[in-house]
Each structure stands twice: as structure tokens, then as C-alpha cells.
Coordinates of C-alpha atoms in Angstrom, one line a residue:
X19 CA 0.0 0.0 0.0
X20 CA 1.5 3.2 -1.3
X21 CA 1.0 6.3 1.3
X22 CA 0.6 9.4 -0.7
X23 CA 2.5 12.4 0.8
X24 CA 0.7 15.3 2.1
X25 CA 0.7 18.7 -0.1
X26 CA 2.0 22.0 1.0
X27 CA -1.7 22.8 2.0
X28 CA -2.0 19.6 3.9
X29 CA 0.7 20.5 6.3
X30 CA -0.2 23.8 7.3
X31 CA -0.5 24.1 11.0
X32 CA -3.7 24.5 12.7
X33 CA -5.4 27.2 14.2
X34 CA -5.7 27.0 18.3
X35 CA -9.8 26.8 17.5
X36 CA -8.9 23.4 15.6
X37 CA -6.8 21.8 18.0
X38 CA -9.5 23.5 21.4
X39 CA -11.5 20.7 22.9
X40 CA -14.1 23.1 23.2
X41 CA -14.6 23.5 18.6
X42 CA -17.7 21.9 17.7
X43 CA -17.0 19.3 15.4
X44 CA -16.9 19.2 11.7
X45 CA -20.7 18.8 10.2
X46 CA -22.0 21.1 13.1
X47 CA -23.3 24.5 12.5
X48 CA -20.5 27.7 13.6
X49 CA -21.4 29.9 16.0
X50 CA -20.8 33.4 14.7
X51 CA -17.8 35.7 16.0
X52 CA -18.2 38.4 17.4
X53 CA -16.8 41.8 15.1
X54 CA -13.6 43.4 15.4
X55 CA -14.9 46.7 14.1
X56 CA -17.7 47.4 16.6
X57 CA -16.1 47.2 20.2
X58 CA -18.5 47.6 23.4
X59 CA -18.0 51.3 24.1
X60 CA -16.6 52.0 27.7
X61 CA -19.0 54.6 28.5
X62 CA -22.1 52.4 27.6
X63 CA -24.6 51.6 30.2
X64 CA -23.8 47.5 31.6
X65 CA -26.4 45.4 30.6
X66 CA -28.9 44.6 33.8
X67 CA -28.4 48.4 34.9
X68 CA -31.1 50.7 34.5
X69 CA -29.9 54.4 34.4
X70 CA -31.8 56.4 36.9
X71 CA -34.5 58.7 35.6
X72 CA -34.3 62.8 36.2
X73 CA -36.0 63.7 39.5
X74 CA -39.2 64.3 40.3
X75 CA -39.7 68.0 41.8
X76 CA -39.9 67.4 45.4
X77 CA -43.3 67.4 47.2
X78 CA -45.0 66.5 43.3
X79 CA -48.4 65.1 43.3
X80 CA -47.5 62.4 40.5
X81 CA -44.2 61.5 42.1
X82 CA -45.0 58.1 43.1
X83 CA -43.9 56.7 46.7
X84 CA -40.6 54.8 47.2
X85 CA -38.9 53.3 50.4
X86 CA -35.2 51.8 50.5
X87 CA -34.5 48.3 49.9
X88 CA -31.4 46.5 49.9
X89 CA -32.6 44.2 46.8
X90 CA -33.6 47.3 45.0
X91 CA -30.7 49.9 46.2
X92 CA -30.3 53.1 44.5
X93 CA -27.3 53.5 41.9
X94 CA -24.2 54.5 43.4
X95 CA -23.2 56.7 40.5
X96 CA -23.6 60.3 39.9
X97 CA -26.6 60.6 37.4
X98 CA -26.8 62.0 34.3
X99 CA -28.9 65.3 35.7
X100 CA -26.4 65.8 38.3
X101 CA -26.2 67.4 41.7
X102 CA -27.9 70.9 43.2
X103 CA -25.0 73.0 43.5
X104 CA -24.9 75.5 46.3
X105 CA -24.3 78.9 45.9
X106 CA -23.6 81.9 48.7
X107 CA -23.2 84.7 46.9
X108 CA -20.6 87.3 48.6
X109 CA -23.0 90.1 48.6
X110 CA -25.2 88.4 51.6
X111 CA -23.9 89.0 55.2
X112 CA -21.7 86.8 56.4
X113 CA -23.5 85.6 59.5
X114 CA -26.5 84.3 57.1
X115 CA -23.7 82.6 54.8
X116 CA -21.6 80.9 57.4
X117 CA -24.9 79.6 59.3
X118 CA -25.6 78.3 55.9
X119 CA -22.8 76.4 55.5
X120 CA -22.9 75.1 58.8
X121 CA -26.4 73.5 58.4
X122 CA -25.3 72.2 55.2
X123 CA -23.5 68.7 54.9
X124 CA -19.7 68.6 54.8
X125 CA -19.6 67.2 51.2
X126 CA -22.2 69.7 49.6
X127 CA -20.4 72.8 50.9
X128 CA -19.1 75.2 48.4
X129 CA -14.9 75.6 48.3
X130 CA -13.9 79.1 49.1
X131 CA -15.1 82.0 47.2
X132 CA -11.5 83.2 46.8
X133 CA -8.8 81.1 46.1
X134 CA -5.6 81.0 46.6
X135 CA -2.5 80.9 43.8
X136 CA -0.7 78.0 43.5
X137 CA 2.8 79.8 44.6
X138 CA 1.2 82.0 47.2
X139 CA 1.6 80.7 50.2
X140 CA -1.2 81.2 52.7
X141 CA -0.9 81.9 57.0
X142 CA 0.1 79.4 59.2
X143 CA -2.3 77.2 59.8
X144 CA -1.7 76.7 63.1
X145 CA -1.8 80.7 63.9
X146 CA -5.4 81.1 62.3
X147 CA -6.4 78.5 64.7
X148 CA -5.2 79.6 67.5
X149 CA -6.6 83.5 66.1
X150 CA -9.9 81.8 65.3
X151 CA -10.2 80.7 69.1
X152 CA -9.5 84.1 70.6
X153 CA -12.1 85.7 68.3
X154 CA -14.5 82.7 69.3
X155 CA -13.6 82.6 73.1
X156 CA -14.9 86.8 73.8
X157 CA -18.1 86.2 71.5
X158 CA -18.9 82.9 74.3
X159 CA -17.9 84.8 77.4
X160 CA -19.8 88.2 76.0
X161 CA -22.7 86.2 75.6
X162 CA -23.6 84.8 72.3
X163 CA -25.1 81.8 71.2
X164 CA -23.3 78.8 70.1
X165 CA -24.5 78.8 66.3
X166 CA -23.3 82.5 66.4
X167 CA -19.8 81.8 67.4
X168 CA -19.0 78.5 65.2
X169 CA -20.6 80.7 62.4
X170 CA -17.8 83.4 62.9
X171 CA -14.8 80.6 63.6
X172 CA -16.1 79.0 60.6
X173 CA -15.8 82.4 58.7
X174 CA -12.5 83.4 60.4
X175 CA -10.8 80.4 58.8
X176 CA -12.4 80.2 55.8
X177 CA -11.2 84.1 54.6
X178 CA -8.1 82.9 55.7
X179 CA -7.9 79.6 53.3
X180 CA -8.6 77.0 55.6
X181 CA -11.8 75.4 53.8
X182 CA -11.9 71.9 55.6
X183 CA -12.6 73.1 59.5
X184 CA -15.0 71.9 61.7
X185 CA -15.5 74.3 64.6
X186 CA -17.4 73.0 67.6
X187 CA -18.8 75.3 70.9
X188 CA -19.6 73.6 74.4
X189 CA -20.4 75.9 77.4
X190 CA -17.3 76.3 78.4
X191 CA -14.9 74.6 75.4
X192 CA -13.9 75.9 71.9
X193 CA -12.7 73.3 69.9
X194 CA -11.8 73.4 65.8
X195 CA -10.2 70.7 63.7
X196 CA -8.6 71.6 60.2
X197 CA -7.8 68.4 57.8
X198 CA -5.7 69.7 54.7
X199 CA -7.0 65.9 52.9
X200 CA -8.3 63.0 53.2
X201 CA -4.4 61.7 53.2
X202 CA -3.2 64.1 55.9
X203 CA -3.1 64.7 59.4
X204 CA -6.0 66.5 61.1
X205 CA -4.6 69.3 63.5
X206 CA -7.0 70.6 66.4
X207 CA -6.4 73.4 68.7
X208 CA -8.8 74.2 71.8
X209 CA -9.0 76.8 74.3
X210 CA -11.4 77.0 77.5
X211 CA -13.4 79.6 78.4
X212 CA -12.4 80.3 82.4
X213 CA -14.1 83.5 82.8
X214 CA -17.3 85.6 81.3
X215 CA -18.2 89.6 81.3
X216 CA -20.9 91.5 79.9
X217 CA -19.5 94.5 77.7
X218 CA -20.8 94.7 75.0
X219 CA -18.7 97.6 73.7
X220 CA -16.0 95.2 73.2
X221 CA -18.4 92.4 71.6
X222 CA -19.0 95.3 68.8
X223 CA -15.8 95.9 68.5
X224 CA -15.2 92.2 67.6
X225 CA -18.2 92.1 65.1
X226 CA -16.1 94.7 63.1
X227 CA -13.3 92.8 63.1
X228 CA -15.2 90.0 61.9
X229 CA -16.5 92.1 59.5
X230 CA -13.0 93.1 58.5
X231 CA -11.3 89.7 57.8
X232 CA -14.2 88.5 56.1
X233 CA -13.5 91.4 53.3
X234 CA -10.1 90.2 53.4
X235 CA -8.4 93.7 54.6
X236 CA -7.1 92.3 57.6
X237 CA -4.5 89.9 57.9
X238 CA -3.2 87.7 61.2
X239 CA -0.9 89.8 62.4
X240 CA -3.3 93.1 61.9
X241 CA -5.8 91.0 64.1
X242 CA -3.7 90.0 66.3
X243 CA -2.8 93.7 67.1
X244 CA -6.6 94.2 66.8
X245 CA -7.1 91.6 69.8
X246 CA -4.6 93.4 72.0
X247 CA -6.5 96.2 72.2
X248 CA -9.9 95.5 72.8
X249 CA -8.6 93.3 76.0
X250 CA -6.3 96.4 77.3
X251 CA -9.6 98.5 76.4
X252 CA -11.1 100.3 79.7
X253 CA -15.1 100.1 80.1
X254 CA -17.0 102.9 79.0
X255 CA -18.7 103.8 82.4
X256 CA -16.7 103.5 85.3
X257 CA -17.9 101.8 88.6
X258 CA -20.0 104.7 90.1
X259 CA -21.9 105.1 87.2
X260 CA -22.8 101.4 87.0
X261 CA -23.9 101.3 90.5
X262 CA -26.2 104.6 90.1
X263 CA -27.3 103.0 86.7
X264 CA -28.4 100.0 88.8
X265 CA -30.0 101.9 91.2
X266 CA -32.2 104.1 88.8
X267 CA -33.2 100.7 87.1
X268 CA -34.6 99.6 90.1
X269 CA -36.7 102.6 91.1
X270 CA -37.7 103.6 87.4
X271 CA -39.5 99.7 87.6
X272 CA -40.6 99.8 90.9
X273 CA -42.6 103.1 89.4
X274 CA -43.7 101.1 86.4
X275 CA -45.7 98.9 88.9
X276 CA -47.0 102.2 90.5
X277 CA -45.1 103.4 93.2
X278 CA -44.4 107.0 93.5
X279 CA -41.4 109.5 93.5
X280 CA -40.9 107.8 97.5
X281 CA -41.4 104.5 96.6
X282 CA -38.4 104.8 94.0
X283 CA -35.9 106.7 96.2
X284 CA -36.2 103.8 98.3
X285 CA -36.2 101.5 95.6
X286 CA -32.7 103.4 94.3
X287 CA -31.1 102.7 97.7
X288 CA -31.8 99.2 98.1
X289 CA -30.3 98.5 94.6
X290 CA -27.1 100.5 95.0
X291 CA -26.4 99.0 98.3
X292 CA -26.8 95.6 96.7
X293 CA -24.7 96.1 93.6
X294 CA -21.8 97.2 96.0
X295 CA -22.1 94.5 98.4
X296 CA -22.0 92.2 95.2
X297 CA -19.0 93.8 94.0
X298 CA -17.1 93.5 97.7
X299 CA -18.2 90.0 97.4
X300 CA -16.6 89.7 93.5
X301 CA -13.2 91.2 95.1
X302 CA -13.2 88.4 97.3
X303 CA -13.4 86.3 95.1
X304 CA -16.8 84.4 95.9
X305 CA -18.4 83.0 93.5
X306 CA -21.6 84.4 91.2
X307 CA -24.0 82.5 92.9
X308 CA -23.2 83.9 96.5
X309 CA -22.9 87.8 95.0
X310 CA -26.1 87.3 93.6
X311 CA -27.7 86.3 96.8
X312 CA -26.0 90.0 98.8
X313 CA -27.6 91.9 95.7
X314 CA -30.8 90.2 95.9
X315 CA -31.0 91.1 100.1
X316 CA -31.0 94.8 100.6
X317 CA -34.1 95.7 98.1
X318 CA -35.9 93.0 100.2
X319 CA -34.6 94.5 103.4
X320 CA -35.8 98.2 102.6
X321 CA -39.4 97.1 101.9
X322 CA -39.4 94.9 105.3
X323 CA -38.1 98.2 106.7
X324 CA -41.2 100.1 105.0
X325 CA -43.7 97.7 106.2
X326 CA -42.8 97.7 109.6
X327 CA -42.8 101.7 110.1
X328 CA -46.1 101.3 108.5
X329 CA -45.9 104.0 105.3
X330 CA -48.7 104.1 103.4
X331 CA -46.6 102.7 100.5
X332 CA -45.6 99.8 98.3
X333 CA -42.9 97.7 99.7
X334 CA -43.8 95.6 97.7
X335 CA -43.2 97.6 94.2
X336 CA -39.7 98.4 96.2
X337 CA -39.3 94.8 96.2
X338 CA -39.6 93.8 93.3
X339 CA -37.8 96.5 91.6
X340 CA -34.2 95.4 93.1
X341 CA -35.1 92.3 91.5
X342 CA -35.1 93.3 87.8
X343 CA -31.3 94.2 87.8
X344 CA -31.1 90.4 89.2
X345 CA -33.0 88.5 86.7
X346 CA -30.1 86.8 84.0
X347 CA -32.6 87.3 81.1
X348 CA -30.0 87.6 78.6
X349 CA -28.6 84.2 79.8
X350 CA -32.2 82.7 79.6
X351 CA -32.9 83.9 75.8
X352 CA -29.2 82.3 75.1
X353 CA -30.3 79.2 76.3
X354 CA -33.6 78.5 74.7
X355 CA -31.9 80.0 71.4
X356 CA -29.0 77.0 71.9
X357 CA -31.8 74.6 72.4
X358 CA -33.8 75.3 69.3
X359 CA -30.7 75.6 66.8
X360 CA -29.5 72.3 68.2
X361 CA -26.8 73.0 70.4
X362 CA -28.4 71.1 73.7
X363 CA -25.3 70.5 75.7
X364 CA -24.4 74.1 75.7
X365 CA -28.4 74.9 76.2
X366 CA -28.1 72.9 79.3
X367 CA -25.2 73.9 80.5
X368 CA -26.4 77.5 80.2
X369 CA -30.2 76.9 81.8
X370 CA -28.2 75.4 85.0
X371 CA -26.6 78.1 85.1
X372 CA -29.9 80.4 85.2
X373 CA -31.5 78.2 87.8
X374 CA -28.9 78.6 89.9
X375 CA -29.1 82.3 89.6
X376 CA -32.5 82.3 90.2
X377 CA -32.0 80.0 93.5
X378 CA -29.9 82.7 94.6
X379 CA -31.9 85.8 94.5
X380 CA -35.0 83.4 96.0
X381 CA -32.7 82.4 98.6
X382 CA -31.4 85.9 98.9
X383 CA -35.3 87.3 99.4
X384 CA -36.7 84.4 100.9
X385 CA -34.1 85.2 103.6
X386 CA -34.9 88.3 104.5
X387 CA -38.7 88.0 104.5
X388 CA -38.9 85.1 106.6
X389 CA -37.2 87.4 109.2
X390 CA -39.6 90.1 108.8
X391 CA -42.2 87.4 109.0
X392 CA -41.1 86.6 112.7
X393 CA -40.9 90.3 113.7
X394 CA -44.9 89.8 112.6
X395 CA -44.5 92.3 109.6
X396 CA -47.7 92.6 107.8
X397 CA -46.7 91.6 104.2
X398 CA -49.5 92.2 101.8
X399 CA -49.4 90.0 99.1
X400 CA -51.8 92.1 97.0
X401 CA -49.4 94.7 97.0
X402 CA -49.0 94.9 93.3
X403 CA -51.4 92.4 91.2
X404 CA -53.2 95.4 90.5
X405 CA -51.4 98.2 89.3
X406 CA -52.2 101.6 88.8
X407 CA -52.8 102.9 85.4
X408 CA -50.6 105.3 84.0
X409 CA -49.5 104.9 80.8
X410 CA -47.5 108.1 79.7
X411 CA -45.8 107.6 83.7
X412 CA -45.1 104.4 82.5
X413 CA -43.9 104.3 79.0
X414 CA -41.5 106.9 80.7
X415 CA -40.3 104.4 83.3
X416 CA -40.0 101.9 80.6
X417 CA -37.6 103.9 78.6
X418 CA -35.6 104.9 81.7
X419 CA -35.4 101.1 82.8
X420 CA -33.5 100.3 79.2
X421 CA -31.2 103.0 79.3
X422 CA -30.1 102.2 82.7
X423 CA -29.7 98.6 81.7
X424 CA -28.1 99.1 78.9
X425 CA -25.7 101.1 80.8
X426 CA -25.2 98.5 83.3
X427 CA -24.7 96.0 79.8
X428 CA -21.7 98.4 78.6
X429 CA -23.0 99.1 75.5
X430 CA -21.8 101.9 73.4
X431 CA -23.8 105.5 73.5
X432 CA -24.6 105.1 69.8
X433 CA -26.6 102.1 70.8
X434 CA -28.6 103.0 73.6
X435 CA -31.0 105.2 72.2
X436 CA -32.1 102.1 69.9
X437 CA -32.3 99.9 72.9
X438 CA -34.4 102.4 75.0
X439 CA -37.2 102.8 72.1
X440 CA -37.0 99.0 71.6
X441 CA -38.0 98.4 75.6
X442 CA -40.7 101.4 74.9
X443 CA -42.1 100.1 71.9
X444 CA -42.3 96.5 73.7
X445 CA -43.8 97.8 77.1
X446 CA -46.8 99.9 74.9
X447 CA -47.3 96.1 73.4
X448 CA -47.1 94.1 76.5
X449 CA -49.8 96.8 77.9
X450 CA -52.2 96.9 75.2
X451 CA -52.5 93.5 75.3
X452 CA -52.6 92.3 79.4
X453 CA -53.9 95.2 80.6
X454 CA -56.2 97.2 78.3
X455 CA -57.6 94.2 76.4
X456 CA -57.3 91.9 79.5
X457 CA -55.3 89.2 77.3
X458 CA -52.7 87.2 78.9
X459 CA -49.7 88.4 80.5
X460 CA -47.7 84.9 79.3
X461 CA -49.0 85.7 75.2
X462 CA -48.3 89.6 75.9
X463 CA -45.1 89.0 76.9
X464 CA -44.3 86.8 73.9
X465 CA -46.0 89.5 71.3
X466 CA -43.6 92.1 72.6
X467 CA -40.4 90.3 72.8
X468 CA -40.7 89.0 69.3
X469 CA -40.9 92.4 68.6
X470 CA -38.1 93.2 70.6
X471 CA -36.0 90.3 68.4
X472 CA -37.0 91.5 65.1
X473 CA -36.5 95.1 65.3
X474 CA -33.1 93.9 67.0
X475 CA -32.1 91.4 64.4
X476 CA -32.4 94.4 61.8
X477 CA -30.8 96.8 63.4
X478 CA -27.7 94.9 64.2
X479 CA -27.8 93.3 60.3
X480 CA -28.2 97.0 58.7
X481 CA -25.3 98.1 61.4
X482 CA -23.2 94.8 60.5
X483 CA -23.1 94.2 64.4
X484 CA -24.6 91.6 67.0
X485 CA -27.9 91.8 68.0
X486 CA -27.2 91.8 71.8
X487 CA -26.9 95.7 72.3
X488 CA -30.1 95.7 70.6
X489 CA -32.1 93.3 72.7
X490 CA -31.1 92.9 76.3
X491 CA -32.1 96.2 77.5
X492 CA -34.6 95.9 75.9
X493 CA -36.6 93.1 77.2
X494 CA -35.6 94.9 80.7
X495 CA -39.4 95.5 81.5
X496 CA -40.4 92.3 80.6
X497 CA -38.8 90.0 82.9
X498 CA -40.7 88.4 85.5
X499 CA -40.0 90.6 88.5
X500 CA -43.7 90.8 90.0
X501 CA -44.1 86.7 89.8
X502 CA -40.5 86.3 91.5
X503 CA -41.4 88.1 94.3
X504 CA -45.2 86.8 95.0
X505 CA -43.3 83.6 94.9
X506 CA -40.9 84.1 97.6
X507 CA -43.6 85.7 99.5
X508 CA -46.0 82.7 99.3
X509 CA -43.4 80.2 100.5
X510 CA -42.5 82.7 103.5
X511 CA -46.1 82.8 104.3
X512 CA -45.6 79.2 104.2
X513 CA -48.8 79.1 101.1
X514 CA -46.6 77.0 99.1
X515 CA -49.0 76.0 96.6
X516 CA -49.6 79.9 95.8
X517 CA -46.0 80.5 95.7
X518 CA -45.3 77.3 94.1
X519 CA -47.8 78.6 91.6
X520 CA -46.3 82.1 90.7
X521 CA -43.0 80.9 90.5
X522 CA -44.0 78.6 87.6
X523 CA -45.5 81.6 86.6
X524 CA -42.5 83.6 86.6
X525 CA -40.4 80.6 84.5
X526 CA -43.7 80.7 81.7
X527 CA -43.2 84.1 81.2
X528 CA -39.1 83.9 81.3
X529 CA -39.4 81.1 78.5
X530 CA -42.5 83.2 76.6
X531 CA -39.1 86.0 77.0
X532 CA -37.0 84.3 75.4
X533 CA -38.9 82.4 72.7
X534 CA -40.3 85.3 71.7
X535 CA -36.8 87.4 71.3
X536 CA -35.1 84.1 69.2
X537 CA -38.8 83.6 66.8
X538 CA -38.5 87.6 66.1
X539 CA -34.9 87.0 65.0
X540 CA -35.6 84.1 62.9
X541 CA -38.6 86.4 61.2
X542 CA -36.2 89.3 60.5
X543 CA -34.6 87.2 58.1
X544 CA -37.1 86.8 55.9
X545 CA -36.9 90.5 55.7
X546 CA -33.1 90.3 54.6
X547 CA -30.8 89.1 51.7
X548 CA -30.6 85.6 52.5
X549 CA -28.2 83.2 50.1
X550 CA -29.9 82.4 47.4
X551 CA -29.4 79.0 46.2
X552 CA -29.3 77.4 49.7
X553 CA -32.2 79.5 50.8
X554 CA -34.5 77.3 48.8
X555 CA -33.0 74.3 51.0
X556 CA -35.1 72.2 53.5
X557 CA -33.5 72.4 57.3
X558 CA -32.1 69.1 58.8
X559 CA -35.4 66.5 59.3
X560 CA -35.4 65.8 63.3
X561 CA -36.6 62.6 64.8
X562 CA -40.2 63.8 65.4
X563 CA -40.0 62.1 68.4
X564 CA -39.6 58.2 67.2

């Protein structure tokens, strides 16, 4: 048998198809290869992947309901429509901006407005830290609200370059963190806040410096020289004028609940001797709680004095008018204004620190009367529920009351006139309402403080200032003097259910005070240039309680 050779063609080699185990075998239909000239483009959609439709405007009747499974999760890609971007335009004020920003998450916020060159190279970092502190440490101890003073670190460091900073405000701690990236080291500074004063000529003067750096026409070391001189700076009033002030306060309300030209001489007396036994007391370096207890004694003691020689006058209005320089009402609105922006540590902190306050002028009082209740002084609890009408005496008293407080606040001269038609305005309000139209005192007293707050708020935005100068004075002849005192009085008397009574009496109309000053605020900015684009943004959804 003759083997014929194989030809050239024969002896080609085969392809790796021929020799796979997996080629169907000869006599069997090919499947089709795939072409060359038409490759899957990179940018295609996978297949099984739905892309995710534009959304539905929010609160849209023929938006249909969805809840989150983890079968059915949303895409983890950016769709097609995008993101909203936020925008804070640099022509709103700053406070509005940097509160803004604050309530926003930490991945939609905007990067600075102005940036930096590439071969400029910015402050130290750790210097506009430790300058952001100092600014943030005399806003806390002059009294304002937490959101207030992480909105103005927040704006400190963000003039300055320092974009990724989380500020944070306690009661007593500052604290700010600054990570350059995700890669890099976070560095935190803090600085504790040992010791607190009212002046709030100095708090003004820190507002402008705010107001300053966030034009970017100041730099560190300008505000650092800044910084030096508003803490060497001497108070406007010196110490006789404070205690007069404090003394004037306390007659001009003791003759808003109808006492007369006597009544407030008296009235003057017991409050000066008070304010200096509480500043012999600050020398020695006692604590807040025990000065206010001295202060709150001698008013008490001169209408005790008043009863017992039996003058056919109010010792009661005399009373209660040493106790209106007493009441921390500024402290109170802080509080509650913590509380509803979120900040409840610091809102705690701070409503402690009015309750123990308050237990120290009742203490203070209660002292005093239950001595003149063994020397069988004849105490008239009716003394001033009903009050005698005289409303151009008392619009006058009003005004004077403000004035004097604000003096006794340290506010500058330009701002006292505002503050003393503020508390006028407020008092013809509060009087319209509880005692011509026989409404409620608690409602009255909420109508006029929101006034108070949103003439306040748009005073200090149109002066680019804080709002404080503009308010606490103001809500002077507000505060619950009147309910204070029948309280005392009742548990002296040993009717503790009455007094029991009208010193949760006294704390409803405190807290219709200070809600009342913080919803006016809020409503003043509706009258102002708000940021556009994250104006139109929903607030942070709470727990509603579940």
C-alpha cells in the first residue's frame, strides 16, 4: 500500500480553535464571531443596569412613593442630571452665609469663594487656629449663642484659606479641627473659656473685626494687634456710674408697677447698696452664685423696713424692683436659642446656670422676708397684682429702665437710644395686650419680645453688628420681677402651693421672653438678603419624636 505524501496545504498548521477541545466538530453549525470593528463602548450603560431617571420636583403630586430596599438599592453613581449645587453669593452678610454652610453637609459645601495661587503661600495654619479661638472665646464669654460663634470661627478660617474646618462650641470649650485631605493629618487646637463679662462695647468691636477679615483687609498679624487692644480697652462707664445706673433701674420699675417719687428713692437705695455689696463680694473672690444672693437682700430689706414703720406705701413695688437688675434674662434667651438651633449641651449647660441664679436671688429674698415674717410684719401679698394705670408715667419708666440697663450691659452710646425705644415700643405692646384688652400676660409678653427680636435682628444686620446691644435692654421691663417676688412671698407665708404657683408663673413668662426674642430674630430674616441658592434648601429633618 503506497502512502501518498501530504501537499504543501495539507501540512499547514492548525489554528488553536482546531486543536481546542471546546470547537464543535466538523458537520455542526459555527457559531458566529463576534466583530472586530464594533467594540463595546466603555461609557455604555452595563447590561442589567437601569440608568436612573431625572428627578421628580420634590413634594410633586404624580411622584410616586418609594422606600429603601437593599434588593432594590439606588445607583451608586452620579446621574446624568447631576447634583444641586450651592451657591452663597458674597454680597449676603456673612453671618447668614456661614450659618448656611454650617447647616449644610460637609460634602455639599461650596470651596472658598477666593482662592488662593498656586505659589502664594497662605498663613500658618496653626496661627489662624489659634486667632480663630480668641475671636471665638470673647463672643462665648460676652454672651452669644453657640451657632453665632461657630458661624464666625467658621468664617475666620475660611477668609483665611482653611476650607476643611469643623469648629465646635460647648459651654465652656472651643474646639476646631482643620484636615488639609483625606491623606493628611488633622490638626485641632482648643481653648477653654475660664471666665465671662458683659461689655458689650467690646463684643461690637469684635463684630467689626469680623466684618474686616471677612473682606479680606485684615491679615493675622493686623488682628492679632486688633485683639490686643480690645482686652487692654477700659469700660465705658466706670464703677460709680454702673452702681447709680443699677440703682435708677430699680426705682424707674418699681414706678412702672406704680409706686411714686418715694417708693423709687427707696427702691434706688436698696439696689445700690446691693450692687456694692455684690462687687465687695466679686473682690473676694466668691463665687456668682453667692454675690447674687448680697444683691438680691437689701431691696428686700428696705421694703421689710417700709412695712414695719407702717408708710402708706408699696414695699412691695420696692421689692420687686431690686429684683429686675437680678434676673439673667439675657442668659435665659441664650439658652432657649441654643436649644432650638441644636446645640443642647451648651443649652443645658447655660439653663443650669440660670437656675442657679435664680435660686440665689429666692434664697437671697426668701431670707430676709422670713425674718420680717417673725418680727410679725404685715406683708401684703396684693401689693401689686393690680397696678395703677398710668401709661405716659409708664412708658416713661420703661424707657428709663432700658437705658439704665443698657448702661449697666456696657453698651456703646450710639446704641442706647435704639435699645431704649426698643423696651418702649415692647412695654406699649405688653400693655395693650394684658392690661387694656385683658389678654394674657404669658402671650403679651411673647407678642412684645418677638418684637423686641426683630427690630433687633435688623438693626444689628443694617449696622453689620450683634444683635445683643439691641435686645437685652430691651426686654428689661419684661422680665418676671412681679411673679419672682409673690413667689418668695408665698413660700414665707408658708402658702406654698400659691407661691409654688407664681414661681411657675415667673419661669412661663421667662421662657415666653426668650422664645419670643429668638422667633423675632428668625422672622427678621425673611426680611433680609438671604443666600440664594441654599435658601430654597429644606432644614435638617429631626426625629419627630420616634
Amino acid at each position: 500500500m503506497v502512502v501518498e505524501a501530504d501537499g504543501p496545504e495539507d501540512r499547514k498548521p492548525q489554528s488553536d480553535e482546531a486543536r481546542s477541545a471546546f470547537t464543535p466538530p466538523s458537520g455542526v453549525e459555527q457559531p458566529v464571531l463576534p466583530e472586530e470593528e464594533h467594540p463595546t463602548s466603555e461609557f455604555a450603560v452595563p447590561e442589567g443596569l437601569a440608568p436612573e431617571p431625572p428627578a421628580e420636583p420634590e413634594g410633586s403630586a404624580f411622584a410616586p412613593p418609594s422606600t429603601y430596599s437593599a434588593k432594590h438599592a439606588p445607583p451608586a453613581f452620579t446621574p446624568a442630571h447631576g447634583l444641586p449645587m450651592v451657591r452663597l453669593p458674597a454680597d449676603a452678610p456673612w453671618q447668614d452665609r456661614m450659618r448656611t454652610m454650617l447647616r449644610l453637609p460637609v460634602g455639599d459645601r461650596p470651596v472658598p469663594e477666593t482662592a488662593r495661587k498656586e505659589d502664594e503661600a497662605g498663613p500658618a495654619v496653626g496661627r489662624v487656629l489659634d486667632l480663630t479661638l480668641r475671636i471665638g472665646e470673647l463672643l462665648l464669654a460676652g454672651g452669644e449663642g453657640a451657632e453665632d460663634v461657630e458661624a464666625a470661627m467658621f468664617a475666620i478660617c475660611r477668609s483665611y484659606g482653611l476650607d476643611r474646618c469643623e469648629p465646635t462650641v460647648t459651654f465652656t470649650l472651643l474646639s476646631i479641627t482643620h484636615q488639609p485631605s483625606l491623606v493628611d493629618d488633622p490638626v485641632t487646637a482648643n481653648r477653654t473659656v475660664r471666665r465671662r463679662g458683659t461689655d458689650y462695647t467690646r463684643l461690637e468691636a469684635v463684630y467689626q473685626l469680623l466684618a474686616d477679615i471677612n473682606a479680606d483687609e485684615v491679615s493675622p498679624e493686623e488682628a492679632y494687634r486688633r485683639l490686643a487692644e480690645m482686652r487692654r480697652n477700659r469700660h465705658p462707664y466706670p464703677g460709680w456710674v454702673l452702681s447709680s445706673a443699677a440703682g435708677v433701674l430699680a426705682g424707674a420699675a418699681s414706678v412702672l408697677l406704680g409706686g411714686g417719687f418715694t417708693v423709687f428713692m427707696v427702691a434706688a437705695l436698696g439696689a445700690v447698696l446691693g450692687d456694692r455689696l455684690a462687687w465687695l463680694c466679686a473682690g473676694r473672690g466668691l463665687p456668682e452664685f453667692y454675690q447674687f444672693l448680697v444683691a438680691a437682700m437689701p431691696p428686700a430689706a428696705m421694703g421689710v423696713l417700709l412695712t414695719l414703720l407702717h408708710a402708706d406705701l408699696r414695699p412691695s413695688a420696692v421689692i420687686t424692683g431690686g429684683l429686675f437688675a437680678l434676673i439673667p434674662g439675657r442668659a435665659l434667651v441664650a439658652a432657649v436659642q441654643d436649644g432650638l438651633t441644636g446645640f443642647y449641651i451648651t443649652a443645658s449647660a447655660r439653663l443650669l446656670e440660670v437656675g442657679y441664679f435664680f435660686v440665689a436671688i429666692v434664697v437671697g429674698v426668701l431670707s430676709v422676708l422670713y425674718l420680717a415674717v417673725q418680727f410679725d410684719a404685715q406683708l401684703n401679698p396684693d401689693g401689686v397684682l393690680n397696678p395703677v394705670e398710668r401709661p405716659v408715667v409708664q412708658i416713661l419708666a420703661s424707657m428709663v429702665l432700658c437705658a439704665t440697663f443698657a448702661i449697666l450691659l456696657q453698651q456703646s452710646r450710639q446704641t442706647v437710644l435704639f435699645a431704649t425705644l426698643n423696651g418702649g415700643v415692647a412695654w406699649v405692646i405688653y400693655a395693650a395686650i394684658a392690661v387694656t384688652a385683658g389678654g394674657s400676660a404669658v402671650m403679651a409678653t411673647a407678642v412684645a419680645a418677638g418684637l423686641v427680636g426683630l427690630f433687633g435682628q435688623l438693626a444689628a444686620r443694617y449696622n453689620h453688628t450683634s444683635s445683643l446691644p439691641y435686645v437685652t435692654a430691651a426686654i428689661g421691663p419684661l422680665l418676671p420681677g412681679s411673679a419672682t417676688y409673690f413667689g418668695v412671698l408665698g413660700i414665707a407665708q408658708n402658702n406654698l402651693d400659691q407661691g409654688f404657683a407664681s414661681l411657675a408663673k415667673a419661669a412661663a413668662l421667662a421662657l415666653a421672653i426668650a422664645i419670643g426674642v429668638n422667633l423675632g430674630g428668625e422672622l427678621a430674616r425673611l426680611f433680609m438678603q438671604a443666600p440664594r441658592a441654599a435658601a430654597g434648601r429644606r432644614a435638617a429633618k429631626r426625629t419627630r419624636g420616634f
